[in-house]
XYZ file of C-alpha atoms in Angstrom:
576
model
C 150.282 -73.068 -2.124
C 147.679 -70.779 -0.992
C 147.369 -70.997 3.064
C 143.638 -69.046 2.878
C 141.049 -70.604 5.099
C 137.603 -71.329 3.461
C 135.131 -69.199 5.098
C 132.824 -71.708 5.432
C 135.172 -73.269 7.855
C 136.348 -70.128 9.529
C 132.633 -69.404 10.695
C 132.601 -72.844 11.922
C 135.923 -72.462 14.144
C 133.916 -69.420 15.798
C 130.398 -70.969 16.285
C 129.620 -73.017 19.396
C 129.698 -76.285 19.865
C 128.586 -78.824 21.906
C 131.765 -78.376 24.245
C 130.739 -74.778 24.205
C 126.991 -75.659 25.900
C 128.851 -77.661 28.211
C 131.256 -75.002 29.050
C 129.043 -71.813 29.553
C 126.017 -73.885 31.425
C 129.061 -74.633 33.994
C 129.818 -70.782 34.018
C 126.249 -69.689 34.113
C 125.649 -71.704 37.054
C 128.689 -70.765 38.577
C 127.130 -66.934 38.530
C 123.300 -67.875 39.501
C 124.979 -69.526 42.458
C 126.967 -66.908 43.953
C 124.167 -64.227 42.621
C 121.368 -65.916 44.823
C 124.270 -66.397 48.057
C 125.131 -62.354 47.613
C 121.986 -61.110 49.357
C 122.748 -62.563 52.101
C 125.631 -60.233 52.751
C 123.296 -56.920 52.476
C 120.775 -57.782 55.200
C 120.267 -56.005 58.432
C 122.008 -57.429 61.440
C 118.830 -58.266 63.409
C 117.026 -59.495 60.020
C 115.545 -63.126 61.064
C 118.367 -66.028 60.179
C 120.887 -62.930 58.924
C 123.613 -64.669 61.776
C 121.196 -67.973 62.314
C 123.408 -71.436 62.121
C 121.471 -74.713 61.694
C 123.384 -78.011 61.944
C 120.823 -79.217 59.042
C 123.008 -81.048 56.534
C 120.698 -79.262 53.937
C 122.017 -76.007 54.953
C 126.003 -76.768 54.285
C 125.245 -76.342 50.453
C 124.487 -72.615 50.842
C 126.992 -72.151 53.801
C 130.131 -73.693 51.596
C 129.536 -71.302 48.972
C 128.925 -68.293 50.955
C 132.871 -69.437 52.811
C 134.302 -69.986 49.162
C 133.255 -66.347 48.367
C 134.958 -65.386 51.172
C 137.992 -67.487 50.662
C 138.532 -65.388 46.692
C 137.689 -62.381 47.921
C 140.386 -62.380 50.465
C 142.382 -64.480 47.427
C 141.808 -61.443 44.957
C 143.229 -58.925 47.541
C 146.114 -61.254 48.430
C 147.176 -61.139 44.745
C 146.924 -57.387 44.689
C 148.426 -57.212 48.159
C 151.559 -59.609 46.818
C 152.316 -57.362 43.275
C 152.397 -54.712 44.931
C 154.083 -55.394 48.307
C 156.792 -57.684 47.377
C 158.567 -55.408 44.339
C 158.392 -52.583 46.274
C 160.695 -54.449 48.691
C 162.423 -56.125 46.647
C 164.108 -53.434 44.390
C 164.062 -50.770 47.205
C 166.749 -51.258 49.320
C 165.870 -49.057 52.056
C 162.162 -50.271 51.674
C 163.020 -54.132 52.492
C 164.592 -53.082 55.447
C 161.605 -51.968 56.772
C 158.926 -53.688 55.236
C 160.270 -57.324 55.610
C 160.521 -57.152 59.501
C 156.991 -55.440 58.799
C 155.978 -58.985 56.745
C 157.591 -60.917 59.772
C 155.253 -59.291 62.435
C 152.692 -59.217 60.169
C 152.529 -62.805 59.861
C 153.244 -63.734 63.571
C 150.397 -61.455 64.802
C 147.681 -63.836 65.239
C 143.985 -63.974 63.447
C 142.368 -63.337 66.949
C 144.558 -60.460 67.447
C 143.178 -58.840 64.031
C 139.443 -59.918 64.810
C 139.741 -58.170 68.259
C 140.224 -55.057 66.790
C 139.046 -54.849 62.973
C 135.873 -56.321 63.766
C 134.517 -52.982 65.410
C 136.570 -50.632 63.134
C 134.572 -52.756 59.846
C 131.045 -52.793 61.844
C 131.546 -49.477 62.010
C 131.629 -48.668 58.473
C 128.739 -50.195 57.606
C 126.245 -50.147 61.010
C 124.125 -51.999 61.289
C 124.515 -54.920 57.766
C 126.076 -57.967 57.733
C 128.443 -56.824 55.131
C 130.685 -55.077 58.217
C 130.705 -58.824 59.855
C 131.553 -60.141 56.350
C 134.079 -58.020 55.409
C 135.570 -58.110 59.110
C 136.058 -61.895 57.906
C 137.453 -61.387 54.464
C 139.795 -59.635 56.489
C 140.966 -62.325 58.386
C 141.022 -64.911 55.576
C 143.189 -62.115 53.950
C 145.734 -62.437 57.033
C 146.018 -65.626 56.452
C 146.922 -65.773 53.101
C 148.645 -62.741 51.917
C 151.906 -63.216 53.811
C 152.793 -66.594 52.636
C 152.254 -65.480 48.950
C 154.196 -62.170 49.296
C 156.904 -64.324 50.668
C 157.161 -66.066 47.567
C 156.566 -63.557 45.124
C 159.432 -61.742 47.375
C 161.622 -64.446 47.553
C 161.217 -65.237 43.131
C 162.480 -61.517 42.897
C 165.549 -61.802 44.414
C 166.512 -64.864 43.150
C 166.008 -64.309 39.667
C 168.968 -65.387 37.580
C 171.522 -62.412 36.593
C 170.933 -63.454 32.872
C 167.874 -63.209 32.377
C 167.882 -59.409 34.719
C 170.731 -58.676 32.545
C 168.507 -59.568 28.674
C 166.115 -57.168 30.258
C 168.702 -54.339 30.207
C 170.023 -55.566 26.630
C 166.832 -54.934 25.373
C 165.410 -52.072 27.232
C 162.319 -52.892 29.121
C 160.870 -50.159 31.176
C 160.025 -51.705 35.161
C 156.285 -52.207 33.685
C 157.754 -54.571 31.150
C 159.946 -56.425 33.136
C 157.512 -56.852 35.703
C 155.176 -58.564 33.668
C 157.951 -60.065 30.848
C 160.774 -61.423 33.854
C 159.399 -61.181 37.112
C 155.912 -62.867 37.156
C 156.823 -65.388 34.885
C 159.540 -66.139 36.778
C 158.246 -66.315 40.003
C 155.078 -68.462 38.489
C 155.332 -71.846 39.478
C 156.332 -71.097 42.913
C 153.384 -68.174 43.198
C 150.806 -70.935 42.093
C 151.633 -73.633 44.885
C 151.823 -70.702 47.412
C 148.522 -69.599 46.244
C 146.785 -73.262 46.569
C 148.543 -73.117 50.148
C 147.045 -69.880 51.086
C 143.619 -71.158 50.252
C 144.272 -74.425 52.377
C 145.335 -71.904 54.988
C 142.012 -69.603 54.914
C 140.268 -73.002 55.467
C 142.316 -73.534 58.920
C 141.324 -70.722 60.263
C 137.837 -69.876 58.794
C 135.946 -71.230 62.266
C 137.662 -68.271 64.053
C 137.099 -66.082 60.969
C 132.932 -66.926 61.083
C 132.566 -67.225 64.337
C 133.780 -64.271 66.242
C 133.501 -64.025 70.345
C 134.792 -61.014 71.789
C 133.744 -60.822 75.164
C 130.307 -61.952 75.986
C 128.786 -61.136 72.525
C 129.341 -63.918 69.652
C 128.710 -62.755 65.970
C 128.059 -66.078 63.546
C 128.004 -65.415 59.805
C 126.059 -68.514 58.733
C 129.546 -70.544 56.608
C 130.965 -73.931 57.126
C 133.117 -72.047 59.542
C 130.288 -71.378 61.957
C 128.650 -74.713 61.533
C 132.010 -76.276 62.719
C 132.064 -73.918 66.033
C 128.342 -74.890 66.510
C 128.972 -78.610 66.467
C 131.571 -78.540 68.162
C 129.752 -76.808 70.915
C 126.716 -79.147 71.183
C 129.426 -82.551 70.603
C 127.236 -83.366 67.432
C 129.826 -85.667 65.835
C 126.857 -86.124 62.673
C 127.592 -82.867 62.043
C 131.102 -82.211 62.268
C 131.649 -85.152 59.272
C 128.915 -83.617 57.620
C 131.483 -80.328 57.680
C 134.380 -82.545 56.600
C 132.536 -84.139 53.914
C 131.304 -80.509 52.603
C 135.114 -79.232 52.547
C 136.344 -81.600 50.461
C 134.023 -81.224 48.178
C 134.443 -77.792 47.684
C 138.383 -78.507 47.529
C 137.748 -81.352 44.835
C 135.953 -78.568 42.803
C 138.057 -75.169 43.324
C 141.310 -77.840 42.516
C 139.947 -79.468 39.621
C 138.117 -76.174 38.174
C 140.792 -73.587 38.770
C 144.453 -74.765 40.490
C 145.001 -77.907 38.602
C 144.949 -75.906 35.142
C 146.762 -73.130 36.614
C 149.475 -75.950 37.884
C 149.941 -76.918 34.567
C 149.712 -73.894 32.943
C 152.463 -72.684 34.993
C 154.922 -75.424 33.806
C 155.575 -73.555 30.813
C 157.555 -70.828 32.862
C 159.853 -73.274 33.971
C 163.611 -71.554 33.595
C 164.995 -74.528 31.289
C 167.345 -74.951 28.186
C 165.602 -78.634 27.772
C 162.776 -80.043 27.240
C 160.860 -81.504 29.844
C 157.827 -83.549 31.090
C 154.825 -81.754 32.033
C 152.571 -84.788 32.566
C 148.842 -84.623 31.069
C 147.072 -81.920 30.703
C 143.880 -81.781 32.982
C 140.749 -82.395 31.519
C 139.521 -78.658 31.950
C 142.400 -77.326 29.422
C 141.174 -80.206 27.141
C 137.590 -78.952 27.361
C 138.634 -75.203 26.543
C 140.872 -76.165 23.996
C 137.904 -77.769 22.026
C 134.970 -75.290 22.744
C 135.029 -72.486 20.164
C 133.706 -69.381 21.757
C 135.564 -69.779 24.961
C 138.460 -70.534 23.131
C 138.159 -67.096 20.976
C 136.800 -65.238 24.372
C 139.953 -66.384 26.548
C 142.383 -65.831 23.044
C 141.676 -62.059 23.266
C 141.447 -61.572 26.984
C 145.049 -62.968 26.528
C 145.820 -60.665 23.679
C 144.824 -57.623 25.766
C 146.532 -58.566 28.990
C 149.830 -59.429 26.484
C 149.168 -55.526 24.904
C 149.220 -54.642 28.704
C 152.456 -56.123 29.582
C 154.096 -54.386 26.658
C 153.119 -50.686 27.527
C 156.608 -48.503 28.771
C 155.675 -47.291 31.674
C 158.305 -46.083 34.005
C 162.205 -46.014 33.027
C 164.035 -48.442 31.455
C 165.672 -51.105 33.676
C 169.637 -49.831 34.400
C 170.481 -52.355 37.365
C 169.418 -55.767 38.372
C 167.318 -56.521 41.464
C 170.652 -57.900 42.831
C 172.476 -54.869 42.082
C 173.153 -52.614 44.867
C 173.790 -49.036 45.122
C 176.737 -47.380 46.545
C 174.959 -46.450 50.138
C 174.059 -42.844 50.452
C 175.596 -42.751 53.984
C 173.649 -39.238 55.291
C 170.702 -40.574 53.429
C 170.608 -43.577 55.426
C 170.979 -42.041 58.913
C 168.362 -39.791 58.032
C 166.271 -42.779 56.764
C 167.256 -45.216 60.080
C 166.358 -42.081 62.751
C 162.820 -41.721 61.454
C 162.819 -45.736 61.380
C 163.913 -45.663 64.458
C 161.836 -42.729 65.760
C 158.118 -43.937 63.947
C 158.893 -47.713 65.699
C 160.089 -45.708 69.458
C 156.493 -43.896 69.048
C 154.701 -46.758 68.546
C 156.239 -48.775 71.361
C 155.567 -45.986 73.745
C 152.046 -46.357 72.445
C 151.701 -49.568 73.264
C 153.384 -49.707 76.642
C 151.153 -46.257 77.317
C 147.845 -48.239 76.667
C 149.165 -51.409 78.504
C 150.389 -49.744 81.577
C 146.691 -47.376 81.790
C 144.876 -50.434 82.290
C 146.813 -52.159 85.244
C 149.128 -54.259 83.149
C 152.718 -54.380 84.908
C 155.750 -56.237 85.131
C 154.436 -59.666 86.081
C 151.866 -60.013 83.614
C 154.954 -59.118 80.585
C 157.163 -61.635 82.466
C 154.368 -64.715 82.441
C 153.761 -63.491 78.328
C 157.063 -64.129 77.995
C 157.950 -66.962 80.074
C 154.835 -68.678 78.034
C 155.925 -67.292 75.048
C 159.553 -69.221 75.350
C 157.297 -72.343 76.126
C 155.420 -72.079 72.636
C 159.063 -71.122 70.831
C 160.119 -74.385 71.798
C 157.333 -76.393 70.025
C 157.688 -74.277 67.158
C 161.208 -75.262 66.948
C 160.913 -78.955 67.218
C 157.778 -78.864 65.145
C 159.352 -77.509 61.978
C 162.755 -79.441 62.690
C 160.291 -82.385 62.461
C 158.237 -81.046 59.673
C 161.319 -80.502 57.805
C 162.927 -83.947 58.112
C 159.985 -85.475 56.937
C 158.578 -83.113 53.989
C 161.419 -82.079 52.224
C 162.348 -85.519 50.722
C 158.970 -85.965 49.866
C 158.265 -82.870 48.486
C 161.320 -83.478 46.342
C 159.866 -86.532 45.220
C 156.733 -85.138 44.269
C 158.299 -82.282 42.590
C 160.326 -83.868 40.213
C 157.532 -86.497 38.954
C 155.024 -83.856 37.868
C 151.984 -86.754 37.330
C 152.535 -88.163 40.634
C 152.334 -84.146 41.859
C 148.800 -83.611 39.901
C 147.677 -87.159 41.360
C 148.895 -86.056 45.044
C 147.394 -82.043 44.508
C 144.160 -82.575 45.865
C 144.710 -84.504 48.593
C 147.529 -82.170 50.071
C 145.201 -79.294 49.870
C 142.742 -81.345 51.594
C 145.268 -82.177 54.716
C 146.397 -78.523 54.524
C 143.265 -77.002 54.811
C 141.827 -79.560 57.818
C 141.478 -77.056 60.244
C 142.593 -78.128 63.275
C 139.108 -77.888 65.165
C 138.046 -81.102 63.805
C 140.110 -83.171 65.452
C 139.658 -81.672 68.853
C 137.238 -84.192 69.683
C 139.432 -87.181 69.182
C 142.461 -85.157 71.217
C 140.239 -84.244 74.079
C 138.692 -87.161 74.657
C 141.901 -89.199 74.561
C 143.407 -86.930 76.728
C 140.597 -87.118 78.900
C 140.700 -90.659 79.152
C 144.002 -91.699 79.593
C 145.011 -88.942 81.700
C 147.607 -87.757 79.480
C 149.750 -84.217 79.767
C 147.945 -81.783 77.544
C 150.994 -79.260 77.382
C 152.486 -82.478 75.145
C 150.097 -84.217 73.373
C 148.138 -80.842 72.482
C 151.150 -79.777 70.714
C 150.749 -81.728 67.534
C 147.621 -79.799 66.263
C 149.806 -76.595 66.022
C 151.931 -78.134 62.770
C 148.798 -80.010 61.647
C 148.045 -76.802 59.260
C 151.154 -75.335 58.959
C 153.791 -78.322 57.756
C 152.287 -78.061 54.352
C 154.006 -74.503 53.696
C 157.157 -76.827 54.140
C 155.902 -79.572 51.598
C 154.114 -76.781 49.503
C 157.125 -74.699 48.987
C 159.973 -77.696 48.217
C 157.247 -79.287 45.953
C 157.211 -75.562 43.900
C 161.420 -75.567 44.320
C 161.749 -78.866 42.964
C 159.008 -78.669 40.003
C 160.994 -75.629 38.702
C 164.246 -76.979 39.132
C 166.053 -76.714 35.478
C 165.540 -80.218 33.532
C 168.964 -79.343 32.104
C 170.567 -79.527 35.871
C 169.259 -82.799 36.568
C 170.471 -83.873 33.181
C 174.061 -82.878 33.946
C 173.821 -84.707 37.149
C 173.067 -87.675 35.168
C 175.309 -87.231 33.350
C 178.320 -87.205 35.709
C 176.808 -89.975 37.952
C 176.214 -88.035 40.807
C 173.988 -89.813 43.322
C 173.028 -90.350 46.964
C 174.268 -88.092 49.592
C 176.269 -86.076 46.666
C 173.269 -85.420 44.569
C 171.288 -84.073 47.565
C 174.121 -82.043 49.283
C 175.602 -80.674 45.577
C 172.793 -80.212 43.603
C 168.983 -80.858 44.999
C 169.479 -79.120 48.221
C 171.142 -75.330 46.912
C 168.405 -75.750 43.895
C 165.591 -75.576 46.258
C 167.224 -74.161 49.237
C 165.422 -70.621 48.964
C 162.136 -72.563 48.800
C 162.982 -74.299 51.294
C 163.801 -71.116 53.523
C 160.151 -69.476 52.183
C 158.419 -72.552 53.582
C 160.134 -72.485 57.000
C 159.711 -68.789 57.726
C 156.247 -68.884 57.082
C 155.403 -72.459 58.753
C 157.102 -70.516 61.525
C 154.971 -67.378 61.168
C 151.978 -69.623 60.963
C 152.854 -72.060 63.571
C 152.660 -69.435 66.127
C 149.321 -68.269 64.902
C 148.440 -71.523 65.224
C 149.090 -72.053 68.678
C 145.873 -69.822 69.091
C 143.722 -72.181 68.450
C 145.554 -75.508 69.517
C 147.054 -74.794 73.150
C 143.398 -74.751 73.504
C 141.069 -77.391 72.950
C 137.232 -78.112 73.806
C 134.549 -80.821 73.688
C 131.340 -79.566 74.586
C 132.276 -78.999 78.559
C 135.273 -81.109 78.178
C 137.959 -77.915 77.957
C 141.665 -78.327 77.801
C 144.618 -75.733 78.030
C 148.115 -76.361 77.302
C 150.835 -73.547 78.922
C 151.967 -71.158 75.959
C 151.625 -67.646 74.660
C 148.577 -68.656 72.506
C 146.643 -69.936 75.313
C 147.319 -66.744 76.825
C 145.683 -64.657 73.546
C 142.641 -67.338 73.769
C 142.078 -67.363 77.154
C 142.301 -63.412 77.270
C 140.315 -62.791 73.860
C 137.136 -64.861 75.170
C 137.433 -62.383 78.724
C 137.394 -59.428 76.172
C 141.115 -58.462 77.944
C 142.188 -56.317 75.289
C 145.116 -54.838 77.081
C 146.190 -58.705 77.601
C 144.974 -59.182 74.023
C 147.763 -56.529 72.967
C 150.633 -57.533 75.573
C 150.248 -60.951 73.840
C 150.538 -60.060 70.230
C 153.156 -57.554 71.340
C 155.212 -60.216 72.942
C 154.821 -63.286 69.929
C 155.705 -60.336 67.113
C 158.766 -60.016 69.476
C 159.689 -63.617 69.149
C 158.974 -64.035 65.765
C 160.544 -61.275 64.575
C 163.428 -62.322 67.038
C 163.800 -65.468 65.472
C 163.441 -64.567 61.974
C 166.129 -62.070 62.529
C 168.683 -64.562 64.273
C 168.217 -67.879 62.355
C 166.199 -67.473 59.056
C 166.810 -64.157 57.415
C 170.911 -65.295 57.781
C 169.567 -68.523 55.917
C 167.881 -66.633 53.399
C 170.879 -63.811 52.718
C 172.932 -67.431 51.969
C 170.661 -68.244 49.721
C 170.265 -65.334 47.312
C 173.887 -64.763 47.789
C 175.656 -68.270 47.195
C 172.596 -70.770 45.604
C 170.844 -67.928 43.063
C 170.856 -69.968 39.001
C 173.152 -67.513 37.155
């Protein structure tokens, strides 16, 4: 029987349709939106309204879209940031040991300590224009997202099962081809979670990204960001739900238009031997699937980027990520003295610069005597966070409708910045008379739990259908099921999730040991109230002996409880 298409109907499968109008008058707006916001980013610094802030309501249109082209820019060089970062430490062996302490300290040092100095080094590259203020935020929205995704990509890399490493040998991929054959797909599921949570995250900080005080000058690029700081300033509660109302709207869209097809379209790199539930597929994959020219459009950008994937670049692959070399033993004392010797000249650096400017001994003991006060929220805080998240994120995870149904509204919580509730905290506080280094403490997990929930939703949504099968299968429930099989199968998640709700949870503490209310101001005792407190006097010796000090914890910390926790985990709880 002859299988040839009519041409008749061919043409018809590549004309538009109705779905089609639908489609591209969505896109075209999408561009004439963002094309009439650009401008704004090219104007001359003392151009009338180029930094003006109204608290009009009519205003928070322009201002969310101006922050949500932000919020992808920084997203677009977190991607780049994460393939190229993470494989480099991955498969290096002498490379991870430097650049994942580097990751740890690059996470811990807080947005206010990259403001402080990047805004004048970006000004200065483009005198004069906003578009030195606005990339001097990108910046920061980029801090706060790239870590947590090169964690993840990072942590899918050395995990991947030995099989699957070991097909890629059998059938001679160059690093190119595995890269974009094994390790992406791979490390999918997980990177698109991560991703949703680095957006929520570039919302909790973007009032300290938009509004930037260093010293007694204030730069405002006009952003929901701003408007926040502004109401917050003149106690216009209007206009802080006007904000809140503004964010999740922009959330509903960005989930339902981009992350909740990506979710799904990530389910198919799920490493299973059954099949599986996926739940429904969102309504925008079920308007693409029936427009026509979209359809053909997206089919070849999909053939090309497939043709790129297959290109043999590099050598084939002759070892595993797992697999380690015999170590070069002169090699590596030549490699750990100029470690050693490129971190003893920076230190001396830093303690040159502190000690010009009249910084001694007492001012490095109260940094650290605060900073062991703030290590000891952090602890209890994720000890708390982790009690009550994982079960649920295991629940969510493993009922992938109730996870679509639940997507939106965890992006929304992740991505409340903190700010917003300052009024109610203050003012209660105020009132009752209550001890603010206590009940300030709660804002500093308010952002960063959800890495915890995030990253155990990801683990258990690509834990193997097959696994839970055999479980069935034997009977194995309760305490068993959790200890034997849930726990190891999302353990490295698990560990991703803490490190960086650590990392984050510090930075945090920037902006929650200290809380205002128009002239209502609260402080709570702790190494971030110390960065605040010297970032608004323009200390920037203080400024460094501060992020100096909470790298120094973090990277403490990391070293003595998780990165032991994560060695387990690659070593004993990888799927082979």
């Amino acid at each position: 029987m002859s299988s040839t298409v009519h041409p008749a109907l061919a043409l018809g499968r590549r004309l538009p349709n109705a779905w089609d109008l639908a489609a591209l008058l969505c896109v075209f707006g999408l561009i004439m939106a963002f094309a009439q916001a650009a401008p704004g980013t090219f104007k001359p610094l003392d151009a009338p309204e180029a930094l003006a802030v109204d608290l009009s309501p009519t205003n928070l249109p322009e201002y969310a879209l101006r922050t949500t082209m932000r919020m992808f820019a920084a997203l677009a060089a977190s991607l780049l940031f994460t393939f190229t970062y993470a494989p480099f430490a991955a498969r290096s062996r002498r490379a991870g040991i430097v650049l994942i302490p580097l990751l740890d300290v690059l996470q811990s040092v807080p947005i206010l300590g990259f403001l402080s100095f990047t805004t004048v080094f970006f000004m200065s590259l483009f005198p004069g224009r906003v578009l030195g203020l606005e990339l001097a935020a990108i910046f920061a929205i980029f801090t706060s997202q790239a870590w947590n995704m090169a964690f993840s990509f990072y942590q899918s890399l050395v995990t991947t099962p030995s099989d699957l490493a070991e097909a890629t040998q059998s059938f001679h991929l160059t690093t190119w081809q595995r890269f974009w054959r094994l390790d992406v797909p791979f490390a999918m599921p997980g990177l698109v979670w991560n991703t949703m949570l680095s957006m929520s995250g570039g919302w909790f900080f973007v009032v300290a990204s938009e509004a930037i005080t260093l010293g007694d000058k204030t730069f405002t690029l006009p952003g929901i960001g701003s408007y926040v700081a502004l109401a917050l300033d003149k106690r216009d509660l209007g206009a802080v739900l006007w904000a809140i109302l503004a964010m999740l709207v922009v959330i509903l869209l960005y989930d339902q238009l981009l992350f909740r097809p990506l979710v799904a379209w990530s389910a198919k790199f799920r490493f299973e031997f059954t099949a599986s539930s996926t739940g429904e597929d969102p309504w925008v994959l079920k308007l693409l699937r029936r427009t026509h020219v979209l359809r053909t459009a997206g089919g070849a950008i999909g053939d090309v980027l497939s043709a790129v994937g297959t290109w043999r670049l590099g050598k084939p692959v002759r070892k595993s990520v797992q697999t380690v070399k015999a170590p070069n033993t002169f090699g590596d004392l030549v490699f750990y003295a100029v470690v050693a010797l490129a971190v003893a000249g920076a230190a001396w650096k830093v303690v040159e610069y502190i000690a010009a400017n009249n910084v001694g001994w007492a001012d490095l003991g109260e940094a650290v005597g605060l900073g062991c006060i703030t290590l000891l929220r952090v602890v209890v805080l994720i000890a708390l966070a982790s009690v009550v998240w994982v079960p649920i994120g295991v629940w969510i995870g493993l009922r992938p409708n109730w996870a679509r149904r639940i997507q939106v509204l965890a992006q929304f919580l992740a991505a409340f910045p903190a700010n917003l509730l300052f009024p109610i905290f203050v003012v209660v506080i105020v009132k009752f008379h209550l001890n603010a280094d206590v009940w300030l403490t709660p804002l500093m997990i308010l952002g960063t739990q959800w890495y915890i929930l995030f990253n155990v939703v990801a683990g258990a949504s690509a834990f193997p259908g097959d696994l839970q099968e055999a479980a069935k299968n034997f009977r194995i429930g309760g305490l068993l099921w959790w200890r034997k099989v849930m726990l190891p199968g999302i353990f490295p998640y698990f560990v991703t999730g803490a490190i960086t709700a650590s990392g984050g949870s510090w930075n945090a503490s920037i902006v929650s040991e200290v809380a205002s209310w128009g002239d209502d101001k609260l402080s709570a005792h702790g190494l971030g109230a110390y960065i605040a407190h010297a970032t608004d006097a323009g200390d920037f010796p203080r400024i460094v002996l501060g992020v100096v000090v909470m790298s120094a914890f973090v990277l403490g910390f990391n070293r003595a409880v998780w990165r032991p926790m994560y060695g387990y985990a690659t070593r004993r709880l990888t799927l082979s």
